[in-house]
Amino acid sequence: MSSSLIERLGEVRDFRTTDGRRHPLWVVLLIVIMGTMSGYLGYRALGDFAQRHREDLIEALKIPKGRVPSYSTIRRVMMGIDFDNFAKVFQSWASEYIQISPGEWLSIDGKSIRGTVSNSNTKYQNFICVVSVFTHDQGLVLTQNQFENKHGSEISTVQALIKTLHLEQAVLSLDSLHCQKKTCDLIINSGNHYAIAGKNNQPKLYQQIQVNTQSAVPLTTHTSIEKKHGRLTKRRISVFDDLTGITNQWIGLKTLIKVERTGQRGRQPYVMVAYYISSLVADAEIFAQGIRGHWGIENRLHWSKDVVFKEDRSSIKAAHAPANMSIIRSIVINLLRSNGFSSVTIAQRLISNNIPTLLALLQ
């Protein structure tokens, strides 16, 4: 039987001394989640949310001594929680909360938190980047990790994340930065498939893909035509199994995918070609859906965090707080989407400040 979010929050390690604990840690985190669901986005705003609903929260959460957490308590908690521990608890909850079927596609991608940039005009520039694993169809976050630009890399962070995934026969889609032999190896050894963009960061592979997809007969093709915002776009997806000239160090590689996009912007015609490598043998239409679905992580996760939750403009910048708040936002997105809200903004209009409804969504 899966654990509720409230039960899982009780597993987050409390860094405070016994003398400094006026409120259980799970209560503070729960109020932060409920406040974020209602559109309260900063420390003082979250403190205002707690005070505004003081009586309802005390009664519903059985808060002792009749006091809700102040904004300074919320600030100290979000800065002090160990991110790795919080992320592990989040992944445990999400893995039970989200049902992933064999063959389901998930995007892996990183997003910098611009508000954390320091020394922006020097070679010592540093910032926090969060890497997320995101389901294409459901629009939910399965897990996430973070690194600092000066002390880590997206490639190594993604590779570490892959090792923690407990999936079976899922398809992981990644951009060309992650077209790495080690990454392919890790995905195959995890029992899953990959579909990864190929570009000039792997010049020998890229050149051979171009040669093979130009001369070979495709296994399968799929063509679609779309008219949107006055633009007509034709997409043709071709799948090949000719791996001639490609080293077997690309573990699991079975197919090469060529994506041709032709269209017109205004009066100007254009042609764009992209290439992918995959361990999956499937119909071209499956790849067409998966490749387009990959960018849902930009449109449905990164955009929501930036525009709805104002992540890049947040004043929450110190210590562990930016990365911890990113987990809070992922929790909120998961809760709202899985309860039928396709739009986070519309959900906030409907449920904001309604304590019984917020608590019901948390169960």
Short mmCIF file of C-alpha atoms in Angstrom, two decimals:
data_model
loop_
_atom_site.label_atom_id
_atom_site.label_comp_id
_atom_site.label_asym_id
_atom_site.label_seq_id
_atom_site.Cartn_x
_atom_site.Cartn_y
_atom_site.Cartn_z
CA MET A 1 0.00 0.00 0.00
CA SER A 2 1.41 3.40 -0.93
CA SER A 3 2.13 6.03 1.71
CA SER A 4 0.39 9.40 1.65
CA LEU A 5 2.38 12.56 1.07
CA ILE A 6 1.80 13.60 4.68
CA GLU A 7 3.28 10.30 5.90
CA ARG A 8 6.27 10.72 3.57
CA LEU A 9 6.93 14.28 4.78
CA GLY A 10 7.36 12.79 8.24
CA GLU A 11 10.42 10.95 6.87
CA VAL A 12 12.32 14.15 6.01
CA ARG A 13 15.26 14.41 8.39
CA ASP A 14 14.92 17.28 10.88
CA PHE A 15 18.15 19.26 11.18
CA ARG A 16 16.96 21.31 14.15
CA THR A 17 17.88 20.71 17.78
CA THR A 18 15.12 19.50 20.06
CA ASP A 19 15.02 22.87 21.81
CA GLY A 20 14.45 24.64 18.49
CA ARG A 21 11.45 22.61 17.38
CA ARG A 22 8.23 24.51 17.99
CA HIS A 23 6.51 22.71 15.12
CA PRO A 24 7.06 19.24 13.65
CA LEU A 25 8.97 19.50 10.39
CA TRP A 26 6.18 17.83 8.40
CA VAL A 27 3.74 20.52 9.55
CA VAL A 28 5.99 23.31 8.28
CA LEU A 29 6.49 21.54 4.94
CA LEU A 30 2.78 20.84 4.59
CA ILE A 31 1.94 24.51 5.12
CA VAL A 32 4.57 25.51 2.55
CA ILE A 33 3.02 23.09 0.03
CA MET A 34 -0.52 24.33 0.71
CA GLY A 35 0.61 27.95 0.49
CA THR A 36 2.39 27.29 -2.80
CA MET A 37 -0.72 25.56 -4.14
CA SER A 38 -2.60 28.76 -3.28
CA GLY A 39 -0.11 31.05 -5.02
CA TYR A 40 1.84 32.33 -2.00
CA LEU A 41 5.40 32.31 -3.34
CA GLY A 42 7.88 33.97 -0.94
CA TYR A 43 8.81 33.50 2.72
CA ARG A 44 6.68 36.42 3.93
CA ALA A 45 3.81 35.40 1.66
CA LEU A 46 3.94 31.85 3.05
CA GLY A 47 4.01 33.28 6.56
CA ASP A 48 0.94 35.36 5.69
CA PHE A 49 -0.80 32.22 4.42
CA ALA A 50 -0.16 30.47 7.73
CA GLN A 51 -1.44 33.44 9.74
CA ARG A 52 -4.47 33.96 7.51
CA HIS A 53 -5.60 30.37 8.06
CA ARG A 54 -4.27 30.07 11.59
CA GLU A 55 -7.40 28.64 13.23
CA ASP A 56 -8.21 26.21 10.41
CA LEU A 57 -4.61 24.93 10.26
CA ILE A 58 -4.35 24.51 14.04
CA GLU A 59 -7.57 22.49 14.08
CA ALA A 60 -6.90 20.41 10.96
CA LEU A 61 -3.24 19.63 11.69
CA LYS A 62 -3.60 19.43 15.49
CA ILE A 63 -0.82 22.00 15.90
CA PRO A 64 0.21 22.18 19.57
CA LYS A 65 0.34 25.40 21.61
CA GLY A 66 -1.99 27.20 19.20
CA ARG A 67 0.77 28.72 17.08
CA VAL A 68 1.40 28.36 13.35
CA PRO A 69 4.93 28.67 11.92
CA SER A 70 6.11 32.22 11.31
CA TYR A 71 7.78 33.32 8.09
CA SER A 72 11.17 33.17 9.86
CA THR A 73 10.53 29.53 10.84
CA ILE A 74 9.55 28.70 7.26
CA ARG A 75 12.69 30.44 6.01
CA ARG A 76 14.95 28.57 8.42
CA VAL A 77 13.39 25.22 7.55
CA MET A 78 13.63 25.66 3.78
CA MET A 79 17.24 26.83 4.05
CA GLY A 80 18.26 24.08 6.45
CA ILE A 81 16.69 20.88 5.08
CA ASP A 82 19.25 18.63 3.45
CA PHE A 83 18.37 18.57 -0.26
CA ASP A 84 19.59 15.02 -0.89
CA ASN A 85 17.40 13.67 1.90
CA PHE A 86 14.37 15.70 0.79
CA ALA A 87 14.86 14.59 -2.84
CA LYS A 88 15.05 10.95 -1.75
CA VAL A 89 11.78 11.27 0.18
CA PHE A 90 10.18 13.00 -2.81
CA GLN A 91 11.29 10.21 -5.14
CA SER A 92 9.94 7.55 -2.77
CA TRP A 93 6.55 9.27 -2.68
CA ALA A 94 6.44 10.00 -6.44
CA SER A 95 7.44 6.44 -7.34
CA GLU A 96 4.38 5.15 -5.48
CA TYR A 97 2.11 8.03 -6.50
CA ILE A 98 2.86 7.84 -10.25
CA GLN A 99 2.17 4.64 -12.17
CA ILE A 100 4.69 4.15 -15.00
CA SER A 101 3.79 1.51 -17.59
CA PRO A 102 6.32 -0.39 -19.73
CA GLY A 103 6.89 1.57 -22.93
CA GLU A 104 6.07 4.92 -21.33
CA TRP A 105 8.33 7.83 -22.33
CA LEU A 106 10.04 10.12 -19.81
CA SER A 107 12.14 13.23 -20.46
CA ILE A 108 15.31 14.01 -18.54
CA ASP A 109 16.47 17.62 -18.69
CA GLY A 110 18.10 20.32 -16.61
CA LYS A 111 16.88 23.82 -15.73
CA SER A 112 18.99 26.55 -14.20
CA ILE A 113 17.48 28.71 -11.46
CA ARG A 114 18.46 32.16 -12.70
CA GLY A 115 17.84 33.88 -9.41
CA THR A 116 20.74 31.94 -7.89
CA VAL A 117 23.35 33.27 -10.36
CA SER A 118 26.39 34.82 -8.67
CA ASN A 119 29.39 36.54 -10.28
CA SER A 120 27.33 36.74 -13.47
CA ASN A 121 29.83 38.89 -15.36
CA THR A 122 32.92 36.85 -14.59
CA LYS A 123 34.37 33.47 -15.46
CA TYR A 124 33.52 32.42 -11.89
CA GLN A 125 29.78 32.54 -12.59
CA ASN A 126 27.87 30.04 -10.49
CA PHE A 127 24.23 28.97 -10.25
CA ILE A 128 22.04 26.07 -9.19
CA CYS A 129 20.64 23.76 -11.85
CA VAL A 130 17.88 21.21 -11.21
CA VAL A 131 17.62 18.05 -13.34
CA SER A 132 14.18 16.43 -13.52
CA VAL A 133 12.70 13.18 -14.81
CA PHE A 134 9.31 14.03 -16.31
CA THR A 135 6.58 11.80 -17.76
CA HIS A 136 5.51 12.74 -21.29
CA ASP A 137 1.85 11.74 -21.11
CA GLN A 138 1.00 12.42 -17.47
CA GLY A 139 3.05 15.60 -17.10
CA LEU A 140 4.40 14.57 -13.68
CA VAL A 141 7.84 14.74 -12.05
CA LEU A 142 9.19 11.35 -11.00
CA THR A 143 12.43 12.54 -9.41
CA GLN A 144 14.97 15.34 -9.49
CA ASN A 145 18.50 16.22 -8.46
CA GLN A 146 20.58 19.40 -8.40
CA PHE A 147 24.12 20.61 -8.93
CA GLU A 148 26.06 23.86 -8.77
CA ASN A 149 27.56 24.99 -12.05
CA LYS A 150 31.05 25.41 -10.55
CA HIS A 151 31.08 22.06 -8.78
CA GLY A 152 29.19 19.64 -11.03
CA SER A 153 27.78 18.99 -14.48
CA GLU A 154 24.44 18.08 -15.98
CA ILE A 155 25.95 14.99 -17.60
CA SER A 156 27.20 13.47 -14.34
CA THR A 157 24.01 14.48 -12.51
CA VAL A 158 21.84 12.75 -15.12
CA GLN A 159 24.01 9.64 -14.94
CA ALA A 160 23.64 9.57 -11.16
CA LEU A 161 19.85 9.99 -11.47
CA ILE A 162 19.55 7.09 -13.91
CA LYS A 163 21.11 4.79 -11.31
CA THR A 164 18.28 5.62 -8.88
CA LEU A 165 15.39 4.90 -11.25
CA HIS A 166 13.34 1.80 -10.56
CA LEU A 167 11.63 1.55 -13.94
CA GLU A 168 11.09 -1.30 -16.35
CA GLN A 169 11.12 -0.94 -20.14
CA ALA A 170 10.50 2.81 -20.03
CA VAL A 171 11.95 5.04 -22.77
CA LEU A 172 14.17 7.89 -21.55
CA SER A 173 14.47 10.83 -23.94
CA LEU A 174 17.40 13.24 -23.68
CA ASP A 175 18.90 16.10 -25.67
CA SER A 176 22.23 15.94 -27.49
CA LEU A 177 24.30 16.93 -24.43
CA HIS A 178 23.60 13.42 -23.13
CA CYS A 179 24.64 11.58 -26.27
CA GLN A 180 27.33 9.81 -24.23
CA LYS A 181 28.41 6.17 -24.31
CA LYS A 182 28.29 5.91 -20.52
CA THR A 183 24.77 7.33 -20.38
CA CYS A 184 23.54 4.79 -22.95
CA ASP A 185 25.22 1.99 -21.00
CA LEU A 186 23.60 3.07 -17.73
CA ILE A 187 20.13 3.26 -19.28
CA ILE A 188 20.38 -0.19 -20.85
CA ASN A 189 21.72 -1.70 -17.62
CA SER A 190 18.82 -0.11 -15.73
CA GLY A 191 16.42 -2.18 -17.86
CA ASN A 192 15.15 0.73 -19.95
CA HIS A 193 15.47 2.22 -23.44
CA TYR A 194 16.89 5.51 -24.68
CA ALA A 195 16.10 7.99 -27.46
CA ILE A 196 18.83 10.64 -27.57
CA ALA A 197 19.43 13.51 -29.97
CA GLY A 198 22.69 13.31 -31.93
CA LYS A 199 24.73 16.37 -32.89
CA ASN A 200 28.30 17.49 -33.48
CA ASN A 201 29.35 16.95 -29.86
CA GLN A 202 29.86 13.35 -31.08
CA PRO A 203 31.29 14.14 -34.56
CA LYS A 204 32.12 10.60 -35.73
CA LEU A 205 28.74 9.25 -34.69
CA TYR A 206 26.92 12.27 -36.13
CA GLN A 207 28.64 12.01 -39.50
CA GLN A 208 27.97 8.27 -39.72
CA ILE A 209 24.29 8.76 -38.86
CA GLN A 210 24.01 11.26 -41.71
CA VAL A 211 25.66 8.84 -44.15
CA ASN A 212 23.58 5.83 -43.09
CA THR A 213 20.24 7.62 -43.12
CA GLN A 214 20.92 9.09 -46.54
CA SER A 215 21.73 5.82 -48.29
CA ALA A 216 19.68 3.15 -46.50
CA VAL A 217 16.02 2.25 -46.93
CA PRO A 218 14.03 3.12 -43.79
CA LEU A 219 12.27 0.42 -41.81
CA THR A 220 9.26 2.66 -41.31
CA THR A 221 8.25 6.28 -41.91
CA HIS A 222 5.59 8.64 -40.60
CA THR A 223 4.50 11.98 -42.05
CA SER A 224 2.35 14.64 -40.42
CA ILE A 225 1.24 18.12 -41.47
CA GLU A 226 0.37 20.83 -38.97
CA LYS A 227 -0.92 24.36 -39.40
CA LYS A 228 -0.47 26.52 -36.33
CA HIS A 229 -0.16 30.27 -35.80
CA GLY A 230 -0.18 30.82 -39.54
CA ARG A 231 2.67 28.37 -40.08
CA LEU A 232 2.48 25.18 -42.09
CA THR A 233 4.89 22.47 -40.96
CA LYS A 234 5.46 19.06 -42.49
CA ARG A 235 7.30 16.47 -40.40
CA ARG A 236 8.68 13.24 -41.76
CA ILE A 237 10.14 10.68 -39.36
CA SER A 238 12.24 7.84 -40.78
CA VAL A 239 13.61 4.92 -38.76
CA PHE A 240 16.72 2.99 -39.89
CA ASP A 241 18.53 -0.07 -38.58
CA ASP A 242 21.73 0.35 -40.64
CA LEU A 243 24.49 0.72 -38.02
CA THR A 244 27.37 0.34 -40.48
CA GLY A 245 30.48 2.17 -39.30
CA ILE A 246 29.16 2.84 -35.78
CA THR A 247 31.20 1.37 -32.95
CA ASN A 248 29.53 -1.20 -30.70
CA GLN A 249 30.58 0.92 -27.73
CA TRP A 250 27.19 2.59 -28.10
CA ILE A 251 25.59 -0.06 -25.90
CA GLY A 252 22.10 -1.16 -26.92
CA LEU A 253 21.94 0.95 -30.08
CA LYS A 254 19.36 -0.51 -32.49
CA THR A 255 17.92 2.33 -34.57
CA LEU A 256 18.76 5.70 -36.11
CA ILE A 257 15.97 8.24 -36.48
CA LYS A 258 15.90 11.08 -39.00
CA VAL A 259 13.47 13.95 -38.43
CA GLU A 260 12.86 16.24 -41.41
CA ARG A 261 10.84 19.40 -40.88
CA THR A 262 9.85 21.58 -43.80
CA GLY A 263 7.57 24.56 -43.76
CA GLN A 264 7.13 28.25 -44.23
CA ARG A 265 7.45 31.15 -41.81
CA GLY A 266 5.69 34.02 -43.46
CA ARG A 267 6.98 33.85 -47.01
CA GLN A 268 10.25 32.18 -46.10
CA PRO A 269 10.53 28.40 -46.61
CA TYR A 270 12.76 26.39 -44.29
CA VAL A 271 14.16 22.88 -43.97
CA MET A 272 15.44 21.43 -40.69
CA VAL A 273 16.90 17.98 -40.12
CA ALA A 274 17.59 16.37 -36.74
CA TYR A 275 18.93 12.93 -35.82
CA TYR A 276 18.43 10.59 -32.88
CA ILE A 277 19.86 7.30 -31.70
CA SER A 278 17.74 4.73 -29.88
CA SER A 279 17.81 1.28 -28.34
CA LEU A 280 14.14 0.93 -29.23
CA VAL A 281 12.83 -0.75 -32.38
CA ALA A 282 9.41 0.77 -33.02
CA ASP A 283 7.13 2.27 -35.61
CA ALA A 284 8.03 5.76 -36.83
CA GLU A 285 4.80 7.14 -35.38
CA ILE A 286 5.92 6.08 -31.89
CA PHE A 287 9.17 7.97 -32.34
CA ALA A 288 7.28 10.98 -33.74
CA GLN A 289 5.14 11.16 -30.61
CA GLY A 290 8.08 10.54 -28.28
CA ILE A 291 10.40 13.10 -29.85
CA ARG A 292 7.74 15.82 -29.80
CA GLY A 293 6.71 14.75 -26.31
CA HIS A 294 10.24 15.26 -25.03
CA TRP A 295 9.81 19.01 -25.15
CA GLY A 296 6.84 18.81 -22.81
CA ILE A 297 9.37 19.14 -20.01
CA GLU A 298 10.07 22.66 -21.26
CA ASN A 299 6.46 23.65 -21.88
CA ARG A 300 4.73 21.91 -18.98
CA LEU A 301 7.36 21.85 -16.24
CA HIS A 302 10.03 24.52 -16.74
CA TRP A 303 7.49 27.04 -18.06
CA SER A 304 5.13 26.39 -15.14
CA LYS A 305 7.91 26.85 -12.62
CA ASP A 306 9.10 30.09 -14.23
CA VAL A 307 5.82 31.73 -15.20
CA VAL A 308 3.33 30.45 -12.62
CA PHE A 309 5.66 29.99 -9.64
CA LYS A 310 8.18 32.70 -10.69
CA GLU A 311 11.11 30.41 -9.89
CA ASP A 312 13.73 32.41 -11.79
CA ARG A 313 12.64 35.68 -10.12
CA SER A 314 12.24 34.25 -6.65
CA SER A 315 13.87 36.04 -3.75
CA ILE A 316 14.49 32.61 -2.17
CA LYS A 317 18.19 32.25 -2.98
CA ALA A 318 20.21 31.23 0.07
CA ALA A 319 21.58 27.86 1.22
CA HIS A 320 19.50 24.78 0.30
CA ALA A 321 16.28 26.76 -0.13
CA PRO A 322 16.21 27.27 -3.95
CA ALA A 323 16.63 23.55 -4.67
CA ASN A 324 14.26 22.57 -1.84
CA MET A 325 11.60 24.96 -3.13
CA SER A 326 12.01 23.38 -6.56
CA ILE A 327 10.94 20.08 -4.98
CA ILE A 328 7.96 21.82 -3.37
CA ARG A 329 6.90 23.15 -6.78
CA SER A 330 7.25 19.68 -8.32
CA ILE A 331 5.06 18.24 -5.56
CA VAL A 332 2.42 20.89 -6.23
CA ILE A 333 2.47 20.25 -10.00
CA ASN A 334 2.11 16.50 -9.38
CA LEU A 335 -0.79 16.97 -6.98
CA LEU A 336 -2.71 19.33 -9.24
CA ARG A 337 -2.15 17.46 -12.51
CA SER A 338 -2.95 14.05 -11.06
CA ASN A 339 -6.20 15.45 -9.65
CA GLY A 340 -7.41 16.52 -13.08
CA PHE A 341 -6.14 20.10 -13.35
CA SER A 342 -4.44 20.57 -16.71
CA SER A 343 -3.70 24.22 -15.87
CA VAL A 344 -1.91 25.11 -12.65
CA THR A 345 -3.16 28.70 -12.91
CA ILE A 346 -6.81 27.64 -13.18
CA ALA A 347 -6.32 25.19 -10.32
CA GLN A 348 -5.01 27.97 -8.08
CA ARG A 349 -8.08 30.09 -8.83
CA LEU A 350 -10.37 27.25 -7.81
CA ILE A 351 -8.63 25.91 -4.70
CA SER A 352 -6.64 28.85 -3.33
CA ASN A 353 -7.14 29.39 0.43
CA ASN A 354 -9.63 26.52 0.68
CA ILE A 355 -8.04 24.51 3.49
CA PRO A 356 -10.38 21.44 3.34
CA THR A 357 -9.87 21.14 -0.43
CA LEU A 358 -6.10 21.58 -0.16
CA LEU A 359 -5.89 18.90 2.53
CA ALA A 360 -8.04 16.53 0.48
CA LEU A 361 -5.64 16.86 -2.47
CA LEU A 362 -2.73 15.98 -0.19
CA GLN A 363 -4.11 12.61 0.87
#
